[in-house]
Amino acid sequence: MWKSLHRAFPTMDELFKRCSAPNSTCPICHNQDESIEHLLLLCQRVEPVWFGGILNLKIDRDTVSSWVEWVLSFSMEHGSPNYDKMALLSYVAFSCWHIWEARCNFLYNNCQINPTQVLCAISNSARAFFEVVRRNPNPSDQGTVAIREPMWFTPPTMFTKINIDASWSAPACSGFVGVVLQDADGFFVAATRHAIRAPSVGAAEMMAILKGCEFGLALGLQKVLVESDSFDSVCSLSESLEMGGWEAFPSLAKAKRLGESFQDCRWSWIPSSANMTTDSLASQQYTEM
Ligand SMILES: [Zn+2]
């Protein structure tokens, strides 16, 4: 099925093989043949979409031999066998779809490719999809959602990862924030925990991001990857403050300003199964550092 899917994708490369295009060159960069790998992963015009997105993915050109293999190895590397793997792959699928859509708009409607617009379209689609999944959980997934495996995504070289999480209790409008710092080699650097008061879970998650930024600045960090499992918070910080809820807005605006105080600050989304260490630090039950 994968192979026929691959052949069914009407890239210039495929069209040329079928004598339906004058050449196989990528119509966007004009540098290489437009294979499915080039179109979705390797073209220089799609690099900012993967790297600028909430997964901060740097595609390693030397290791991509086929799109199908890339998807399979991404899935093996970055997802535990549960709901979050589906979330990650869904985000990748929406990224591919909107890259294809932008390429077709460029080719047939003369619309220049704007990575920011593509990223907004990806997160809007993913957000709507996750909302539907959240409201209509599949009963057959219930057993697997509970499987949670700790997993760390190594930050880029020279970057310190600020991994944050929050717990929140509705009756008391309060909760806890956990922050764990990890260097580029994956070694533990520092951790901190704070009690917070917040009007909503979204506001608690934004406060967690704020505390993470404050902690990083207090330690004099220059390049940071701030990682949260709150999809909405990370999208709001990466794209537009207006996308966040109003209760979270003050922390969101402050976190955005603090982010600009670092030499380089990137906002990154992580599925909650991969955020277990920080998650337990932020939990209500946690009693010792
Ligand atoms: Zn290209």
XYZ file of N, CA and C in Angstrom, residues 41-261:
663
model
N 10.047 17.018 2.399
C 11.055 17.077 3.459
C 12.297 17.885 3.113
N 12.765 17.782 1.867
C 14.119 18.243 1.579
C 14.213 19.590 0.882
N 13.146 20.018 0.236
C 13.212 21.295 -0.483
C 13.541 22.408 0.516
N 14.446 23.302 0.105
C 14.852 24.361 1.047
C 13.671 25.235 1.480
N 12.609 25.278 0.642
C 11.465 26.111 0.992
C 10.593 25.474 2.072
N 10.744 24.175 2.325
C 9.909 23.568 3.383
C 10.688 23.425 4.691
N 11.994 23.665 4.641
C 12.802 23.551 5.869
C 12.246 24.416 7.016
N 11.900 25.719 6.751
C 11.386 26.538 7.858
C 10.063 26.010 8.417
N 9.317 25.279 7.595
C 8.030 24.756 8.083
C 8.276 23.665 9.132
N 9.241 22.777 8.863
C 9.526 21.727 9.844
C 10.251 22.296 11.049
N 11.258 23.136 10.795
C 12.070 23.628 11.902
C 11.316 24.694 12.701
N 10.529 25.515 12.011
C 9.798 26.582 12.695
C 8.539 26.086 13.374
N 8.136 24.859 13.079
C 6.925 24.318 13.686
C 7.150 23.920 15.131
N 6.095 23.500 15.781
C 6.196 23.249 17.214
C 6.992 21.988 17.540
N 7.368 21.201 16.526
C 8.224 20.037 16.801
C 9.707 20.397 16.661
N 9.990 21.596 16.128
C 11.392 22.040 15.920
C 12.218 20.977 15.205
N 11.668 20.401 14.165
C 12.338 19.274 13.501
C 13.385 19.743 12.505
N 14.620 19.280 12.714
C 15.670 19.556 11.733
C 15.803 18.282 10.895
N 15.419 18.377 9.621
C 15.471 17.181 8.774
C 16.923 16.914 8.390
N 17.390 15.722 8.705
C 18.760 15.345 8.356
C 18.762 14.840 6.908
N 19.227 15.711 5.983
C 19.163 15.397 4.548
C 19.878 14.102 4.196
N 20.971 13.831 4.931
C 21.780 12.658 4.570
C 21.100 11.338 4.922
N 20.140 11.395 5.828
C 19.545 10.125 6.254
C 18.192 9.848 5.593
N 17.668 10.826 4.833
C 16.358 10.607 4.213
C 16.536 9.859 2.888
N 16.148 8.600 2.871
C 16.242 7.872 1.605
C 14.858 7.709 0.992
N 13.851 7.539 1.834
C 12.494 7.486 1.299
C 11.522 8.095 2.310
N 10.478 8.686 1.774
C 9.500 9.363 2.630
C 8.861 8.371 3.601
N 8.502 7.213 3.069
C 7.853 6.195 3.894
C 8.777 5.779 5.044
N 10.054 5.546 4.713
C 10.997 5.153 5.767
C 11.186 6.269 6.775
N 11.186 7.506 6.285
C 11.339 8.636 7.220
C 10.167 8.667 8.205
N 8.943 8.500 7.684
C 7.766 8.519 8.560
C 7.851 7.368 9.569
N 8.242 6.189 9.083
C 8.323 5.031 9.980
C 9.389 5.248 11.051
N 10.564 5.772 10.659
C 11.616 5.943 11.663
C 11.266 7.093 12.613
N 10.585 8.126 12.111
C 10.133 9.202 13.002
C 9.173 8.638 14.039
N 8.277 7.790 13.572
C 7.275 7.208 14.454
C 7.932 6.309 15.508
N 8.966 5.567 15.112
C 9.661 4.687 16.074
C 10.431 5.527 17.096
N 11.035 6.601 16.604
C 11.919 7.409 17.446
C 11.148 8.294 18.416
N 10.035 8.850 17.930
C 9.392 9.922 18.689
C 8.029 9.612 19.281
N 7.631 8.374 19.322
C 6.322 8.142 19.921
C 6.269 6.842 20.664
N 5.688 6.871 21.835
C 5.465 5.618 22.532
C 4.155 5.035 21.997
N 3.925 3.729 22.181
C 2.773 3.108 21.516
C 1.452 3.480 22.193
N 1.064 4.706 22.094
C -0.203 5.114 22.700
C -0.776 6.313 21.954
N -1.695 6.980 22.568
C -2.399 8.114 21.977
C -1.436 9.184 21.466
N -0.334 9.425 22.192
C 0.549 10.522 21.833
C 1.286 10.279 20.526
N 1.515 9.017 20.236
C 2.140 8.694 18.949
C 1.175 9.132 17.835
N -0.100 8.875 18.060
C -1.111 9.294 17.094
C -1.091 10.824 16.972
N -0.928 11.524 18.103
C -0.913 12.987 18.072
C 0.282 13.486 17.257
N 1.447 12.894 17.489
C 2.650 13.309 16.758
C 2.501 13.050 15.267
N 2.036 11.838 14.928
C 1.896 11.493 13.512
C 0.806 12.333 12.847
N -0.222 12.678 13.611
C -1.267 13.544 13.049
C -0.668 14.899 12.699
N 0.182 15.424 13.600
C 0.808 16.722 13.333
C 1.684 16.638 12.075
N 2.425 15.531 11.948
C 3.264 15.333 10.756
C 2.387 15.249 9.502
N 1.262 14.516 9.610
C 0.361 14.367 8.464
C -0.211 15.731 8.046
N -0.627 16.551 9.033
C -1.147 17.881 8.698
C -0.047 18.749 8.090
N 1.189 18.577 8.578
C 2.309 19.347 8.009
C 2.478 18.985 6.538
N 2.472 17.672 6.238
C 2.643 17.231 4.844
C 1.502 17.763 3.975
N 0.289 17.673 4.494
C -0.863 18.125 3.711
C -0.750 19.611 3.374
N -0.404 20.429 4.375
C -0.367 21.879 4.122
C 0.860 22.290 3.298
N 1.943 21.509 3.383
C 3.094 21.761 2.491
C 2.666 21.493 1.049
N 1.949 20.389 0.847
C 1.440 20.042 -0.491
C 0.479 21.117 -1.001
N -0.406 21.562 -0.118
C -1.382 22.590 -0.484
C -0.661 23.890 -0.894
N 0.370 24.289 -0.112
C 1.112 25.523 -0.406
C 1.853 25.377 -1.737
N 2.395 24.193 -1.975
C 3.116 23.945 -3.230
C 2.157 24.061 -4.419
N 0.942 23.488 -4.277
C -0.038 23.550 -5.380
C -0.524 24.975 -5.590
N -0.707 25.723 -4.484
C -1.117 27.124 -4.622
C -0.038 27.940 -5.319
N 1.221 27.585 -5.033
C 2.343 28.272 -5.684
C 2.329 27.978 -7.189
N 2.141 26.703 -7.480
C 2.238 26.243 -8.865
C 1.046 26.677 -9.719
N -0.157 26.543 -9.147
C -1.347 26.765 -9.975
C -2.012 28.125 -9.748
N -1.769 28.741 -8.570
C -2.439 30.020 -8.298
C -1.458 31.170 -8.124
N -0.173 30.903 -8.385
C 0.844 31.956 -8.268
C 0.981 32.552 -6.871
N 0.648 31.784 -5.820
C 0.754 32.302 -4.442
C 2.137 31.952 -3.894
N 2.890 32.952 -3.455
C 4.201 32.682 -2.862
C 4.051 31.848 -1.589
N 5.049 31.000 -1.327
C 4.973 30.170 -0.122
C 5.427 30.988 1.080
N 4.532 31.138 2.054
C 4.840 31.873 3.275
C 4.867 30.865 4.436
N 6.078 30.531 4.958
C 6.166 29.507 5.994
C 5.282 29.802 7.217
N 5.156 31.090 7.575
C 4.330 31.433 8.742
C 2.872 31.062 8.492
N 2.401 31.359 7.272
C 1.004 31.007 6.950
C 0.819 29.488 6.921
N 1.819 28.781 6.397
C 1.714 27.318 6.358
C 1.666 26.780 7.789
N 2.521 27.347 8.667
C 2.548 26.883 10.063
C 1.221 27.150 10.769
N 0.623 28.319 10.481
C -0.691 28.644 11.088
C -1.734 27.642 10.609
N -1.706 27.333 9.310
C -2.695 26.393 8.763
C -2.511 25.016 9.403
N -1.244 24.600 9.603
C -0.988 23.287 10.212
C -1.537 23.269 11.639
N -1.224 24.305 12.420
C -1.672 24.230 13.804
C -3.184 24.392 13.924
N -3.818 25.161 13.013
C -5.287 25.252 13.046
C -5.920 23.888 12.770
N -5.376 23.193 11.763
C -5.929 21.868 11.437
C -5.703 20.897 12.593
N -4.467 20.897 13.134
C -4.145 19.956 14.219
C -4.987 20.266 15.448
N -5.131 21.552 15.752
C -5.918 21.961 16.926
C -7.366 21.467 16.798
N -7.969 21.685 15.612
C -9.356 21.263 15.402
C -9.468 19.740 15.524
N -8.494 19.037 14.960
C -8.512 17.574 15.003
C -8.382 17.067 16.446
N -7.421 17.628 17.203
C -7.219 17.181 18.588
C -8.460 17.457 19.436
N -9.134 18.576 19.121
C -10.335 18.927 19.881
C -11.428 17.879 19.654
N -11.576 17.458 18.378
C -12.580 16.432 18.064
C -12.211 15.114 18.750
N -10.921 14.752 18.715
C -10.481 13.504 19.345
C -10.718 13.567 20.855
N -10.423 14.738 21.431
C -10.576 14.900 22.883
C -12.045 14.733 23.289
N -12.954 15.275 22.454
C -14.389 15.205 22.785
C -14.986 13.838 22.499
N -14.381 13.107 21.571
C -14.916 11.794 21.184
C -13.856 10.716 21.317
N -13.412 10.417 22.537
C -12.366 9.405 22.669
C -12.847 8.053 22.177
N -11.955 7.358 21.493
C -12.268 6.023 20.988
C -12.153 5.037 22.146
N -13.262 4.331 22.490
C -13.211 3.430 23.640
C -12.088 2.387 23.518
N -11.751 1.982 22.288
C -10.726 0.955 22.125
C -9.338 1.500 22.466
N -9.192 2.853 22.536
C -7.891 3.439 22.879
C -7.705 3.552 24.394
N -8.803 3.382 25.133
C -8.736 3.673 26.561
C -7.624 2.900 27.273
N -7.461 1.622 26.891
C -6.448 0.817 27.552
C -5.036 1.280 27.263
N -4.847 1.841 26.065
C -3.470 2.188 25.688
C -3.097 3.601 26.098
N -4.093 4.469 26.304
C -3.767 5.845 26.667
C -2.983 5.876 27.979
N -3.271 4.892 28.830
C -2.636 4.899 30.140
C -1.154 4.519 30.091
N -0.689 3.939 28.953
C 0.726 3.551 28.886
C 1.560 4.812 28.748
N 2.395 5.091 29.705
C 3.187 6.320 29.637
C 4.661 5.977 29.823
N 5.436 6.272 28.812
C 6.856 5.956 28.892
C 7.654 7.241 28.958
N 8.559 7.372 29.945
C 9.381 8.575 29.971
C 10.280 8.620 28.743
N 10.448 9.793 28.147
C 11.230 9.877 26.921
C 11.764 11.301 26.811
N 12.998 11.456 26.440
C 13.563 12.791 26.279
C 13.908 13.029 24.827
N 13.562 14.212 24.318
C 14.012 14.616 23.000
C 15.251 15.485 23.235
N 16.379 15.089 22.671
C 17.610 15.846 22.901
C 17.511 17.210 22.226
N 17.845 18.293 22.940
C 17.780 19.620 22.315
C 18.915 19.811 21.310
N 18.808 20.843 20.417
C 19.898 21.087 19.469
C 21.192 21.448 20.212
N 22.334 21.285 19.542
C 23.637 21.602 20.144
C 23.633 23.025 20.704
N 24.262 23.209 21.839
C 24.411 24.504 22.521
C 23.112 24.984 23.183
N 22.029 24.232 23.019
C 20.766 24.663 23.627
C 20.531 23.915 24.943
N 19.910 24.600 25.885
C 19.451 23.931 27.095
C 17.947 23.758 26.959
N 17.476 22.590 27.289
C 16.032 22.366 27.194
C 15.382 22.699 28.531
N 14.362 23.526 28.462
C 13.576 23.843 29.661
C 12.253 23.111 29.509
N 12.139 22.020 30.216
C 10.946 21.188 30.096
C 10.000 21.544 31.237
N 8.765 21.902 30.900
C 7.865 22.371 31.966
C 6.532 21.605 31.931
N 5.882 21.593 33.078
C 4.533 21.018 33.143
C 3.792 21.633 34.328
N 2.468 21.550 34.297
C 1.671 22.110 35.390
C 0.568 21.141 35.777
N 0.207 21.165 37.049
C -1.006 20.469 37.476
C -1.965 21.559 37.958
N -3.250 21.292 37.891
C -4.216 22.325 38.276
C -5.455 21.667 38.861
N -5.937 22.235 39.954
C -7.147 21.707 40.580
C -8.245 22.761 40.477
N -9.379 22.386 39.856
C -10.447 23.360 39.618
C -11.049 23.924 40.916
N -11.390 23.088 41.925
C -12.050 23.656 43.104
C -11.196 24.710 43.813
N -9.891 24.475 43.886
C -9.027 25.406 44.624
C -8.414 26.470 43.711
N -8.610 26.318 42.395
C -7.963 27.220 41.419
C -6.466 27.347 41.720
N -5.843 26.234 42.018
C -4.417 26.277 42.321
C -3.760 25.009 41.791
N -2.463 24.993 41.828
C -1.757 23.816 41.329
C -0.267 23.956 41.528
N 0.483 23.170 40.776
C 1.937 23.202 40.890
C 2.560 23.242 39.496
N 3.739 23.842 39.469
C 4.507 23.924 38.233
C 5.821 23.189 38.438
N 6.200 22.339 37.496
C 7.496 21.663 37.555
C 8.357 22.121 36.385
N 9.631 22.369 36.630
C 10.571 22.773 35.573
C 11.815 21.884 35.671
N 12.177 21.241 34.565
C 13.392 20.410 34.547
C 14.284 20.893 33.404
N 15.557 21.157 33.718
C 16.508 21.609 32.698
C 17.441 20.472 32.305
N 17.711 20.387 31.022
C 18.553 19.320 30.484
C 19.493 19.953 29.450
N 20.778 19.564 29.468
C 21.698 20.168 28.495
C 21.621 19.433 27.151
N 22.428 19.903 26.182
C 22.333 19.362 24.817
C 22.745 17.896 24.740
N 23.465 17.418 25.755
C 23.844 15.999 25.754
C 22.825 15.139 26.503
N 21.777 15.780 26.958
C 20.717 15.026 27.628
C 20.931 14.882 29.128
N 21.935 15.608 29.686
C 22.186 15.481 31.122
C 21.329 16.465 31.918
N 20.923 16.000 33.079
C 20.139 16.833 33.994
C 20.967 18.042 34.424
N 20.342 19.229 34.414
C 21.036 20.458 34.837
C 20.460 20.967 36.157
N 19.150 21.132 36.211
C 18.520 21.685 37.420
C 17.020 21.434 37.348
N 16.362 21.565 38.496
C 14.899 21.433 38.517
C 14.331 22.356 39.583
N 13.111 22.763 39.381
C 12.454 23.586 40.398
C 10.949 23.313 40.371
N 10.288 23.663 41.472
C 8.847 23.402 41.585
C 8.202 24.576 42.325
N 7.036 24.993 41.849
C 6.365 26.148 42.479
C 4.878 25.852 42.657
N 4.329 26.346 43.764
C 2.872 26.329 43.919
C 2.341 27.559 43.181
N 1.219 27.408 42.485
C 0.661 28.559 41.750
C -0.840 28.687 42.017
N -1.360 29.885 41.756
C -2.806 30.079 41.716
C -3.149 30.487 40.292
N -4.150 29.841 39.693
C -4.485 30.136 38.296
C -5.974 29.927 38.082
N -6.621 30.781 37.259
C -8.066 30.674 37.044
C -8.473 29.518 36.130
N -7.530 28.933 35.391
C -7.890 27.859 34.449
C -6.667 26.996 34.199
N -6.922 25.853 33.580
C -5.804 24.961 33.276
C -4.873 25.606 32.240
N -5.468 26.360 31.291
C -4.657 27.049 30.273
C -3.745 28.080 30.922
N -4.301 28.813 31.908
C -3.494 29.825 32.605
C -2.391 29.153 33.410
N -2.680 27.979 34.000
C -1.660 27.252 34.773
C -0.527 26.806 33.855
N -0.896 26.341 32.673
C 0.137 25.901 31.728
C 1.012 27.074 31.278
N 0.377 28.228 31.073
C 1.175 29.393 30.677
C 2.067 29.852 31.813
N 1.561 29.748 33.067
C 2.399 30.130 34.211
C 3.609 29.222 34.304
N 3.405 27.955 33.942
C 4.519 27.001 33.960
C 5.593 27.445 32.968
N 5.153 27.873 31.786
C 6.111 28.338 30.773
C 6.849 29.578 31.282
N 6.070 30.459 31.924
C 6.661 31.674 32.489
C 7.721 31.336 33.532
N 7.390 30.415 34.440
C 8.341 30.015 35.496
C 9.583 29.380 34.867
N 9.388 28.607 33.808
C 10.517 27.979 33.129
C 11.454 29.023 32.535
N 10.873 30.058 31.902
C 11.695 31.137 31.320
C 12.433 31.887 32.431
N 11.722 32.197 33.520
C 12.362 32.933 34.629
C 13.534 32.127 35.192
N 13.328 30.822 35.336
C 14.374 29.942 35.872
C 15.595 29.939 34.946
N 15.340 29.826 33.641
C 16.435 29.814 32.663
C 17.209 31.121 32.674
N 16.471 32.263 32.774
C 17.146 33.566 32.790
C 17.950 33.740 34.073
N 17.379 33.261 35.197
C 18.094 33.380 36.479
C 19.407 32.602 36.445
N 19.436 31.520 35.684
C 20.659 30.721 35.586
C 21.598 31.231 34.491
N 21.202 32.314 33.825
C 22.074 32.926 32.811
C 22.136 32.150 31.507
N 21.103 31.383 31.200
C 21.124 30.607 29.950
C 20.941 31.548 28.753
N 21.561 31.175 27.633
C 21.497 32.024 26.430
C 20.591 31.427 25.347
N 20.741 30.100 25.130
C 19.966 29.463 24.062
C 19.095 28.380 24.686
N 17.802 28.523 24.540
C 16.909 27.580 25.218
C 15.818 27.048 24.286
N 15.431 25.829 24.570
C 14.294 25.205 23.896
C 13.263 24.972 25.001
N 12.199 25.769 24.994
C 11.189 25.647 26.050
C 10.146 24.637 25.590
N 10.017 23.566 26.350
C 9.212 22.444 25.883
C 8.026 22.205 26.825
N 6.819 22.174 26.234
C 5.606 21.976 27.031
C 4.695 20.990 26.313
N 3.867 20.263 27.059
C 2.918 19.376 26.387
C 1.582 20.075 26.140
N 1.551 21.395 26.380
C 0.329 22.149 26.096
C 0.373 22.645 24.646
N -0.369 21.953 23.786
C -0.359 22.280 22.353
C -0.782 23.734 22.121
N -1.863 24.155 22.802
C -2.377 25.508 22.587
C -1.372 26.573 23.013
N -0.722 26.355 24.174
C 0.233 27.358 24.667
C 1.393 27.506 23.697
N 1.926 26.372 23.232
C 3.091 26.429 22.336
C 2.704 27.076 21.008
N 1.510 26.735 20.486
C 1.063 27.371 19.235
C 0.912 28.877 19.435
N 0.336 29.275 20.571
C 0.124 30.711 20.814
C 1.457 31.442 20.865
N 2.466 30.825 21.510
C 3.769 31.479 21.617
C 4.497 31.486 20.277
N 4.341 30.408 19.507
C 5.055 30.315 18.235
C 4.429 31.215 17.184
N 3.112 31.401 17.270
C 2.453 32.080 16.161
C 1.833 33.418 16.551
N 0.774 33.349 17.321
C 0.090 34.605 17.628
C -0.492 34.551 19.025
N -0.236 35.613 19.788
C -0.753 35.668 21.158
C -2.276 35.598 21.176
N -2.905 36.080 20.083
C -4.380 36.119 20.062
C -4.995 34.728 20.072
N -4.177 33.711 19.759
C -4.743 32.366 19.689
C -4.968 31.759 21.078
N -4.344 32.316 22.117
C -4.483 31.768 23.464
C -5.751 32.258 24.137
N -6.180 31.577 25.215
C -7.359 31.992 25.968
C -7.064 33.281 26.730
N -8.127 34.051 27.045
C -7.899 35.348 27.689
C -7.312 35.214 29.087
N -7.647 34.092 29.808
C -7.110 33.943 31.165
C -5.606 33.756 31.127
N -5.129 33.154 30.038
C -3.694 32.869 29.937
C -2.927 34.053 29.358
N -3.662 35.071 28.843
C -2.997 36.133 28.083
C -1.891 36.868 28.849
N -2.116 37.277 30.142
C -1.039 38.015 30.831
C 0.255 37.205 30.913
N 0.150 35.912 31.266
C 1.359 35.084 31.358
C 1.957 34.857 29.979
N 1.061 34.708 28.994
C 1.504 34.468 27.614
C 2.346 35.656 27.116
N 1.806 36.863 27.316
C 2.514 38.070 26.852
C 3.847 38.202 27.578
N 3.840 37.910 28.892
C 5.080 38.042 29.670
C 6.098 36.981 29.239
N 5.614 35.749 29.006
C 6.519 34.672 28.584
C 7.135 35.010 27.229
N 6.335 35.586 26.348
C 6.839 35.965 25.021
C 7.952 37.009 25.173
N 7.724 37.986 26.067
C 8.751 39.028 26.310
C 10.009 38.402 26.905
N 9.818 37.498 27.899
C 10.972 36.848 28.525
C 11.742 36.018 27.500
N 10.995 35.372 26.598
C 11.632 34.572 25.557
C 12.575 35.414 24.710
N 12.180 36.689 24.507
C 13.015 37.585 23.704
C 14.268 38.034 24.453
N 14.302 37.788 25.784
C 15.487 38.156 26.573
C 16.625 37.166 26.363
